[in-house]
Amino acid sequence: MWYFGDVADRGADTRTQAAEAERLRLSRVHLEAMVAHAREEAPNECCGVLAGRDGRVERVRPVANADRSPYTYRMDPHELLRAYREADEEGLEVLGYYHSHPATPAVPSRTDVARAVDPFAVYVIVSLASEPPEVRAYRILDGRYRELELSVG
Amino acid sequence: MPTVYLPAPLRRLTGGASRVEVPPGTVADVLRALDERFPGMRAQLCDEDGSVRAFINVFVNGSEIRTLQGQQTPVGDEDEVSIIPAMAGGSPRRCLCR
């Protein structure tokens, strides 16, 4: 497995506090925004950036899926760059990322685990395989994942 | 001086800095300058043969260097270089046509 930076070196990451929290907080509006985006893009996967502060999401920022695929996503790098800059300009931290699984459960796939490069980020997955859709959050580290609490309200 | 913009996932390598100034030159020079400042950074961004890793995007003023002159792309005093790792994943393949 391959990560950016020494995972043990937590001091340097501004998201350390949020990253070590076992939950991600967000409003119902933000939750519904991710589900709406997933439905819009179905049968393809959708993806986007979650920005906020102190572990609470304040912005759900859709990013185009350059793969346009039902099985994979790759955030359009130009849009991803814009999303990072917008977060900086608004004084928000990029807390994590979301994507959809149009036909399978909200559990990280092997590809999700293999391609995760940010051990401090929260990875949210929206599954349209069930109704109502299932939304779950994870941290992905060292080839493994751990579920986090999604605190809605 | 050219500026290098680094998004959240890379700031662990820069002690939290989001913008770093480097001397002008080429993208290759910028990567070397970053590595001098933050030892080991180049190895994170480039393969053993020195090419930028497939899942790293390097932009000069908003254009990806693979569409410019790669690492030979010039970087002048007014230019901004942005380095971002690809954010990607997938879902398990299953027939959608049940």
Short mmCIF file of C-alpha atoms in Angstrom, two decimals:
data_model
loop_
_atom_site.label_atom_id
_atom_site.label_comp_id
_atom_site.label_asym_id
_atom_site.label_seq_id
_atom_site.Cartn_x
_atom_site.Cartn_y
_atom_site.Cartn_z
CA MET A 1 0.00 0.00 0.00
CA TRP A 2 1.06 3.49 -0.73
CA TYR A 3 0.15 6.70 1.01
CA PHE A 4 1.07 10.33 1.03
CA GLY A 5 3.42 10.99 3.84
CA ASP A 6 4.15 9.15 7.00
CA VAL A 7 0.86 8.13 8.51
CA ALA A 8 2.41 8.23 11.97
CA ASP A 9 3.23 11.90 11.47
CA ARG A 10 -0.17 13.22 12.42
CA GLY A 11 0.97 16.56 13.73
CA ALA A 12 1.35 18.19 10.35
CA ASP A 13 -2.12 17.55 9.03
CA THR A 14 -4.59 20.28 9.83
CA ARG A 15 -7.38 17.72 9.77
CA THR A 16 -5.78 15.61 12.47
CA GLN A 17 -8.42 16.30 15.05
CA ALA A 18 -11.27 15.64 12.66
CA ALA A 19 -9.47 12.65 11.21
CA GLU A 20 -9.17 10.96 14.55
CA ALA A 21 -12.79 11.52 15.37
CA GLU A 22 -14.81 8.40 14.83
CA ARG A 23 -17.65 10.21 13.18
CA LEU A 24 -18.52 12.67 10.45
CA ARG A 25 -21.27 15.18 11.12
CA LEU A 26 -23.52 16.54 8.43
CA SER A 27 -27.00 17.95 7.95
CA ARG A 28 -29.88 16.11 6.32
CA VAL A 29 -29.67 18.60 3.42
CA HIS A 30 -26.08 17.52 2.73
CA LEU A 31 -27.00 13.86 2.99
CA GLU A 32 -29.86 14.36 0.55
CA ALA A 33 -27.60 16.34 -1.81
CA MET A 34 -25.29 13.31 -2.12
CA VAL A 35 -28.21 10.95 -2.69
CA ALA A 36 -29.69 13.30 -5.31
CA HIS A 37 -26.34 13.47 -7.09
CA ALA A 38 -26.09 9.66 -7.05
CA ARG A 39 -29.57 9.37 -8.58
CA GLU A 40 -28.78 11.97 -11.25
CA GLU A 41 -25.69 10.13 -12.40
CA ALA A 42 -27.11 6.61 -12.19
CA PRO A 43 -26.41 4.14 -13.67
CA ASN A 44 -22.94 5.70 -13.56
CA GLU A 45 -21.09 6.37 -10.34
CA CYS A 46 -21.08 9.93 -9.06
CA CYS A 47 -18.34 11.52 -6.98
CA GLY A 48 -17.53 14.71 -5.11
CA VAL A 49 -15.77 16.51 -2.32
CA LEU A 50 -16.95 17.14 1.26
CA ALA A 51 -15.67 20.37 2.77
CA GLY A 52 -16.32 21.72 6.22
CA ARG A 53 -14.71 22.41 9.53
CA ASP A 54 -14.24 20.63 12.83
CA GLY A 55 -15.47 17.36 11.39
CA ARG A 56 -18.78 18.86 10.22
CA VAL A 57 -19.64 18.99 6.52
CA GLU A 58 -20.63 22.44 5.30
CA ARG A 59 -20.35 21.92 1.55
CA VAL A 60 -21.16 19.00 -0.73
CA ARG A 61 -19.31 19.72 -3.95
CA PRO A 62 -20.12 17.45 -6.92
CA VAL A 63 -17.16 16.66 -9.20
CA ALA A 64 -17.55 15.11 -12.64
CA ASN A 65 -16.71 11.42 -12.92
CA ALA A 66 -14.16 11.39 -15.76
CA ASP A 67 -14.67 7.61 -16.14
CA ARG A 68 -18.44 7.98 -16.75
CA SER A 69 -18.75 4.38 -15.62
CA PRO A 70 -21.20 2.31 -13.53
CA TYR A 71 -18.19 0.55 -11.97
CA THR A 72 -15.50 3.16 -11.38
CA TYR A 73 -14.99 6.82 -10.69
CA ARG A 74 -12.08 9.12 -11.27
CA MET A 75 -12.67 12.71 -10.26
CA ASP A 76 -12.07 15.07 -13.16
CA PRO A 77 -8.69 16.51 -12.12
CA HIS A 78 -9.49 20.06 -13.28
CA GLU A 79 -12.71 20.11 -11.28
CA LEU A 80 -11.04 18.48 -8.30
CA LEU A 81 -8.42 21.23 -8.34
CA ARG A 82 -11.19 23.83 -8.43
CA ALA A 83 -12.96 22.11 -5.55
CA TYR A 84 -9.78 22.24 -3.42
CA ARG A 85 -9.30 25.92 -4.25
CA GLU A 86 -12.91 26.78 -3.47
CA ALA A 87 -12.61 25.09 -0.09
CA ASP A 88 -9.43 27.06 0.65
CA GLU A 89 -11.05 30.32 -0.43
CA GLU A 90 -14.03 29.67 1.83
CA GLY A 91 -11.77 28.78 4.73
CA LEU A 92 -13.05 25.20 4.75
CA GLU A 93 -11.09 21.97 5.03
CA VAL A 94 -11.56 19.10 2.63
CA LEU A 95 -12.79 16.56 5.15
CA GLY A 96 -13.40 13.79 2.67
CA TYR A 97 -14.87 12.52 -0.55
CA TYR A 98 -18.03 10.74 -1.61
CA HIS A 99 -19.00 8.47 -4.44
CA SER A 100 -21.90 6.20 -5.30
CA HIS A 101 -22.32 2.48 -5.77
CA PRO A 102 -25.30 2.41 -8.13
CA ALA A 103 -26.04 -1.29 -7.73
CA THR A 104 -23.99 -2.63 -4.84
CA PRO A 105 -23.92 -2.02 -1.07
CA ALA A 106 -22.27 0.99 0.59
CA VAL A 107 -19.10 -0.90 1.45
CA PRO A 108 -15.65 -0.01 0.06
CA SER A 109 -14.78 -2.13 -2.96
CA ARG A 110 -11.34 -3.57 -3.53
CA THR A 111 -10.78 -0.75 -6.02
CA ASP A 112 -11.86 1.83 -3.43
CA VAL A 113 -9.34 0.46 -0.96
CA ALA A 114 -6.55 0.08 -3.51
CA ARG A 115 -6.94 3.60 -4.87
CA ALA A 116 -7.46 5.45 -1.60
CA VAL A 117 -4.53 7.81 -1.19
CA ASP A 118 -5.67 9.95 1.74
CA PRO A 119 -5.68 8.15 5.08
CA PHE A 120 -6.97 11.28 6.86
CA ALA A 121 -10.00 11.67 4.64
CA VAL A 122 -13.46 10.31 5.25
CA TYR A 123 -14.76 8.28 2.34
CA VAL A 124 -18.54 8.37 2.09
CA ILE A 125 -20.34 5.83 -0.11
CA VAL A 126 -23.94 6.24 -1.28
CA SER A 127 -25.57 2.98 -2.33
CA LEU A 128 -28.62 2.96 -4.57
CA ALA A 129 -28.90 -0.81 -4.26
CA SER A 130 -31.54 -0.43 -1.58
CA GLU A 131 -34.48 1.89 -1.10
CA PRO A 132 -34.10 4.19 0.73
CA PRO A 133 -30.46 4.54 -0.35
CA GLU A 134 -27.80 3.62 2.16
CA VAL A 135 -25.07 6.13 3.07
CA ARG A 136 -22.05 5.04 5.09
CA ALA A 137 -18.68 6.58 5.96
CA TYR A 138 -15.24 5.01 6.22
CA ARG A 139 -11.64 5.68 6.82
CA ILE A 140 -9.38 3.69 4.50
CA LEU A 141 -5.89 2.93 5.70
CA ASP A 142 -3.22 0.39 4.94
CA GLY A 143 -5.36 -1.75 2.67
CA ARG A 144 -8.15 -1.91 5.24
CA TYR A 145 -11.20 0.16 6.05
CA ARG A 146 -13.00 1.08 9.22
CA GLU A 147 -16.54 2.37 9.39
CA LEU A 148 -17.19 5.74 11.01
CA GLU A 149 -20.38 7.02 12.50
CA LEU A 150 -22.35 9.35 10.24
CA SER A 151 -24.05 11.78 12.53
CA VAL A 152 -26.95 13.47 10.74
CA GLY A 153 -28.56 16.55 12.18
CA MET B 1 8.81 33.50 -7.76
CA PRO B 2 6.56 30.72 -9.04
CA THR B 3 4.12 29.32 -6.51
CA VAL B 4 3.27 25.67 -5.96
CA TYR B 5 -0.26 24.97 -4.72
CA LEU B 6 -0.71 21.79 -2.71
CA PRO B 7 -4.18 20.53 -1.71
CA ALA B 8 -5.08 18.92 1.61
CA PRO B 9 -3.88 15.36 0.88
CA LEU B 10 -0.34 16.58 0.18
CA ARG B 11 0.00 19.01 3.07
CA ARG B 12 1.25 16.31 5.36
CA LEU B 13 4.41 16.43 3.28
CA THR B 14 4.78 20.20 3.62
CA GLY B 15 4.15 20.65 7.32
CA GLY B 16 0.69 21.97 6.52
CA ALA B 17 1.74 24.59 3.94
CA SER B 18 -0.71 25.02 1.06
CA ARG B 19 1.52 27.30 -1.02
CA VAL B 20 5.26 27.09 -1.48
CA GLU B 21 7.49 29.43 -3.49
CA VAL B 22 10.18 27.89 -5.67
CA PRO B 23 12.78 29.29 -8.12
CA PRO B 24 11.69 29.50 -11.79
CA GLY B 25 12.82 26.84 -14.27
CA THR B 26 10.98 23.78 -15.53
CA VAL B 27 8.50 21.45 -13.81
CA ALA B 28 11.43 19.06 -13.25
CA ASP B 29 13.29 21.88 -11.47
CA VAL B 30 10.20 22.60 -9.37
CA LEU B 31 9.95 18.95 -8.31
CA ARG B 32 13.65 18.95 -7.39
CA ALA B 33 13.25 22.20 -5.42
CA LEU B 34 10.27 20.74 -3.52
CA ASP B 35 12.28 17.63 -2.70
CA GLU B 36 15.14 19.74 -1.34
CA ARG B 37 12.70 21.59 0.87
CA PHE B 38 10.64 18.55 1.83
CA PRO B 39 12.96 15.53 1.56
CA GLY B 40 11.26 12.47 0.10
CA MET B 41 8.55 14.41 -1.68
CA ARG B 42 9.84 13.63 -5.16
CA ALA B 43 9.77 9.90 -4.42
CA GLN B 44 6.11 10.26 -3.49
CA LEU B 45 5.25 12.07 -6.68
CA CYS B 46 7.53 10.31 -9.18
CA ASP B 47 8.39 6.74 -10.14
CA GLU B 48 11.93 5.38 -9.81
CA ASP B 49 12.59 6.41 -13.43
CA GLY B 50 11.67 9.99 -12.57
CA SER B 51 8.36 10.19 -14.42
CA VAL B 52 5.37 11.66 -12.60
CA ARG B 53 3.26 8.81 -11.18
CA ALA B 54 0.19 7.94 -13.22
CA PHE B 55 -2.20 9.01 -10.47
CA ILE B 56 -0.55 12.38 -9.89
CA ASN B 57 -1.70 15.39 -11.90
CA VAL B 58 0.63 18.36 -12.23
CA PHE B 59 -0.88 21.57 -13.56
CA VAL B 60 0.85 24.73 -14.72
CA ASN B 61 -1.71 27.54 -14.60
CA GLY B 62 -4.57 25.10 -14.95
CA SER B 63 -3.17 22.97 -17.79
CA GLU B 64 -2.06 19.42 -17.06
CA ILE B 65 1.64 19.04 -17.95
CA ARG B 66 0.90 15.89 -19.97
CA THR B 67 -0.87 18.21 -22.42
CA LEU B 68 2.08 20.64 -22.33
CA GLN B 69 5.75 19.65 -22.41
CA GLY B 70 5.72 17.25 -19.48
CA GLN B 71 8.42 17.92 -16.93
CA GLN B 72 10.17 20.18 -19.45
CA THR B 73 7.24 22.63 -19.26
CA PRO B 74 8.70 26.02 -18.35
CA VAL B 75 7.64 27.62 -15.07
CA GLY B 76 8.12 31.39 -14.90
CA ASP B 77 7.95 33.88 -12.06
CA GLU B 78 4.23 34.52 -12.53
CA ASP B 79 3.24 30.87 -12.97
CA GLU B 80 1.46 28.65 -10.52
CA VAL B 81 2.07 24.91 -10.35
CA SER B 82 -0.61 22.72 -8.73
CA ILE B 83 -0.04 19.10 -7.77
CA ILE B 84 -3.00 16.84 -7.00
CA PRO B 85 -3.36 13.11 -6.49
CA ALA B 86 -6.13 11.38 -8.41
CA MET B 87 -9.24 10.60 -6.38
CA ALA B 88 -10.61 7.36 -7.73
CA GLY B 89 -12.28 4.09 -6.87
CA GLY B 90 -15.00 1.78 -7.99
CA SER B 91 -17.81 -0.58 -7.11
CA PRO B 92 -17.74 -4.37 -7.40
CA ARG B 93 -18.76 -5.45 -10.88
CA ARG B 94 -22.17 -6.99 -10.98
CA CYS B 95 -24.60 -7.39 -13.82
CA LEU B 96 -26.93 -4.40 -13.87
CA CYS B 97 -29.31 -6.15 -16.26
CA ARG B 98 -30.99 -8.53 -13.86
#
